[in-house]
Short mmCIF file of C-alpha atoms in Angstrom, two decimals:
data_model
loop_
_atom_site.label_atom_id
_atom_site.label_comp_id
_atom_site.label_asym_id
_atom_site.label_seq_id
_atom_site.Cartn_x
_atom_site.Cartn_y
_atom_site.Cartn_z
CA LYS A 1 -47.46 225.01 88.40
CA ASP A 2 -44.60 223.69 90.45
CA VAL A 3 -44.31 219.93 89.99
CA LYS A 4 -43.46 219.25 93.68
CA THR A 5 -45.92 221.56 95.43
CA GLY A 6 -48.67 222.01 92.85
CA GLN A 7 -48.52 225.77 93.57
CA LYS A 8 -48.61 228.41 90.86
CA LYS A 9 -45.12 229.76 90.18
CA ASP A 10 -45.92 233.07 88.52
CA LEU A 11 -47.73 236.23 89.55
CA MET A 12 -51.39 235.94 88.46
CA PHE A 13 -53.71 238.72 87.28
CA ILE A 14 -57.44 239.02 86.58
CA LEU A 15 -59.33 241.48 84.42
CA ASP A 16 -62.01 243.03 86.65
CA LYS A 17 -65.43 244.33 85.60
CA ASN A 18 -64.02 247.88 85.21
CA GLY A 19 -61.36 246.68 82.77
CA ASP A 20 -58.55 247.06 85.34
CA ILE A 21 -55.76 244.49 85.52
CA VAL A 22 -55.62 243.34 89.16
CA VAL A 23 -53.14 241.12 91.02
CA ASP A 24 -54.97 237.92 92.02
CA TRP A 25 -52.22 235.61 93.32
CA VAL A 26 -48.71 236.38 94.58
CA PRO A 27 -45.83 233.92 95.01
CA ALA A 28 -43.47 234.72 97.92
CA ILE A 29 -40.75 236.15 95.66
CA TYR A 30 -42.79 239.17 94.52
CA GLY A 31 -43.20 242.40 96.49
CA VAL A 32 -46.78 243.22 95.57
CA ARG A 33 -50.11 242.55 97.28
CA CYS A 34 -53.25 240.88 96.02
CA GLY A 35 -55.71 243.49 94.83
CA ALA A 36 -53.06 245.88 93.49
CA VAL A 37 -54.14 247.48 90.19
CA VAL A 38 -51.71 247.84 87.28
CA ALA A 39 -51.32 251.43 86.07
CA GLY A 40 -49.03 250.63 83.14
CA PHE A 41 -45.32 250.13 82.56
CA LEU A 42 -42.13 252.12 81.97
CA LYS A 43 -39.73 251.20 79.14
CA GLY A 44 -36.08 251.32 80.19
CA SER A 45 -35.17 254.61 81.88
CA SER A 46 -38.11 256.50 80.37
CA ASN A 47 -40.59 258.25 82.68
CA LYS A 48 -43.44 257.87 80.16
CA LEU A 49 -46.12 255.51 81.46
CA HIS A 50 -47.22 253.11 78.71
CA GLU A 51 -50.71 251.64 78.70
CA ILE A 52 -50.79 247.90 79.35
CA ASN A 53 -53.08 245.67 77.32
CA TRP A 54 -54.79 242.48 78.43
CA PRO A 55 -53.20 239.55 76.53
CA ASN A 56 -56.28 237.49 75.68
CA GLN A 57 -59.84 238.85 75.78
CA LYS A 58 -61.24 235.30 76.00
CA LYS A 59 -59.42 234.54 79.27
CA LYS A 60 -60.33 236.01 82.67
CA ASP A 61 -56.85 235.50 84.14
CA CYS A 62 -53.22 235.57 83.00
CA THR A 63 -49.68 235.30 84.34
CA LEU A 64 -46.98 237.96 84.55
CA ALA A 65 -45.22 236.16 81.69
CA ASP A 66 -48.39 236.51 79.55
CA LEU A 67 -48.61 240.27 80.28
CA MET A 68 -44.92 240.77 79.53
CA LYS A 69 -45.02 238.85 76.26
CA SER A 70 -48.15 240.53 74.89
CA ASN A 71 -46.93 244.04 75.83
CA LYS A 72 -43.26 243.49 74.85
CA ILE A 73 -42.11 244.17 78.43
CA THR A 74 -38.47 243.27 79.12
CA LYS A 75 -37.78 241.90 82.61
CA ALA A 76 -34.22 243.26 82.74
CA SER A 77 -35.01 246.90 81.89
CA ASP A 78 -38.75 247.68 82.10
CA THR A 79 -40.88 248.41 85.17
CA LEU A 80 -44.47 247.39 85.91
CA VAL A 81 -46.26 250.28 87.67
CA PHE A 82 -49.15 249.88 90.12
CA LYS A 83 -51.74 252.47 91.18
CA THR A 84 -51.17 253.75 94.73
CA ASP A 85 -52.60 256.44 96.97
CA CYS A 86 -49.15 258.00 97.34
CA ALA A 87 -45.91 258.09 95.36
CA TYR A 88 -42.85 255.97 96.10
CA CYS A 89 -39.38 256.05 94.59
CA THR A 90 -37.07 253.07 94.20
CA HIS A 91 -33.41 252.49 93.53
CA ILE A 92 -31.93 249.05 92.87
CA VAL A 93 -28.35 248.37 93.95
CA LYS A 94 -26.32 245.28 93.05
CA VAL A 95 -23.44 244.62 95.43
CA ASP A 96 -20.71 242.06 96.01
CA THR A 97 -20.12 241.35 99.72
CA LYS A 98 -16.33 241.20 99.24
CA ASP A 99 -16.45 244.95 98.53
CA TYR A 100 -17.88 245.46 102.05
CA GLY A 101 -15.34 243.62 104.18
CA LEU A 102 -16.42 240.00 103.81
CA PRO A 103 -13.75 237.65 102.42
CA GLN A 104 -16.00 235.81 99.96
CA THR A 105 -17.99 236.84 96.91
CA ARG A 106 -21.74 236.89 97.40
CA PHE A 107 -23.74 238.88 94.89
CA ARG A 108 -26.82 240.55 96.33
CA THR A 109 -29.46 242.90 94.95
CA TYR A 110 -31.16 245.41 97.22
CA MET A 111 -34.10 247.66 96.47
CA PHE A 112 -34.18 250.91 98.39
CA VAL A 113 -37.73 252.33 98.59
CA TRP A 114 -38.70 255.73 99.97
CA ARG A 115 -41.50 258.22 99.82
CA PRO A 116 -40.44 261.59 98.37
CA ASP A 117 -41.17 264.81 100.26
CA ASP A 118 -43.52 265.85 97.46
CA ASP A 119 -45.71 263.09 95.92
CA ASP A 120 -45.31 264.75 92.52
CA GLU A 121 -41.50 264.50 92.64
CA VAL A 122 -40.97 260.88 91.57
CA ASN A 123 -37.51 261.69 90.16
CA ASP A 124 -36.08 262.15 93.68
CA ASP A 125 -32.47 260.87 93.55
CA LEU A 126 -32.07 259.97 97.24
CA GLY A 127 -31.47 256.29 96.44
CA GLU A 128 -28.35 257.10 94.41
CA TYR A 129 -26.58 258.16 97.61
CA TRP A 130 -26.84 254.69 99.15
#
């Protein structure tokens, strides 16, 4: 918890009665909704979905840090995947504002998200053209 606000600082998950890992609490910095169900995770640039395991069978809830540690998920290179009714593709771009006409350096990271023409074509490379 945050010392000043008393709020939880990390994404929180619960294990539901079906054995699904479900998002239960979301801090403002995460782009996921409460109720989203974890499908698994991708290691590095691999397209193989790895099963995710609950970190502690005795506990009903856990943090994102707990899930990452127990499943050996690396924040810098791995991707947590959620179940959705349709497919989305993403591309992350890191830019420096001085490369775009501003006189000072400001590093920014943008995530471009789009829905491919065919839901089965998750390797759509549209984001690489940004």
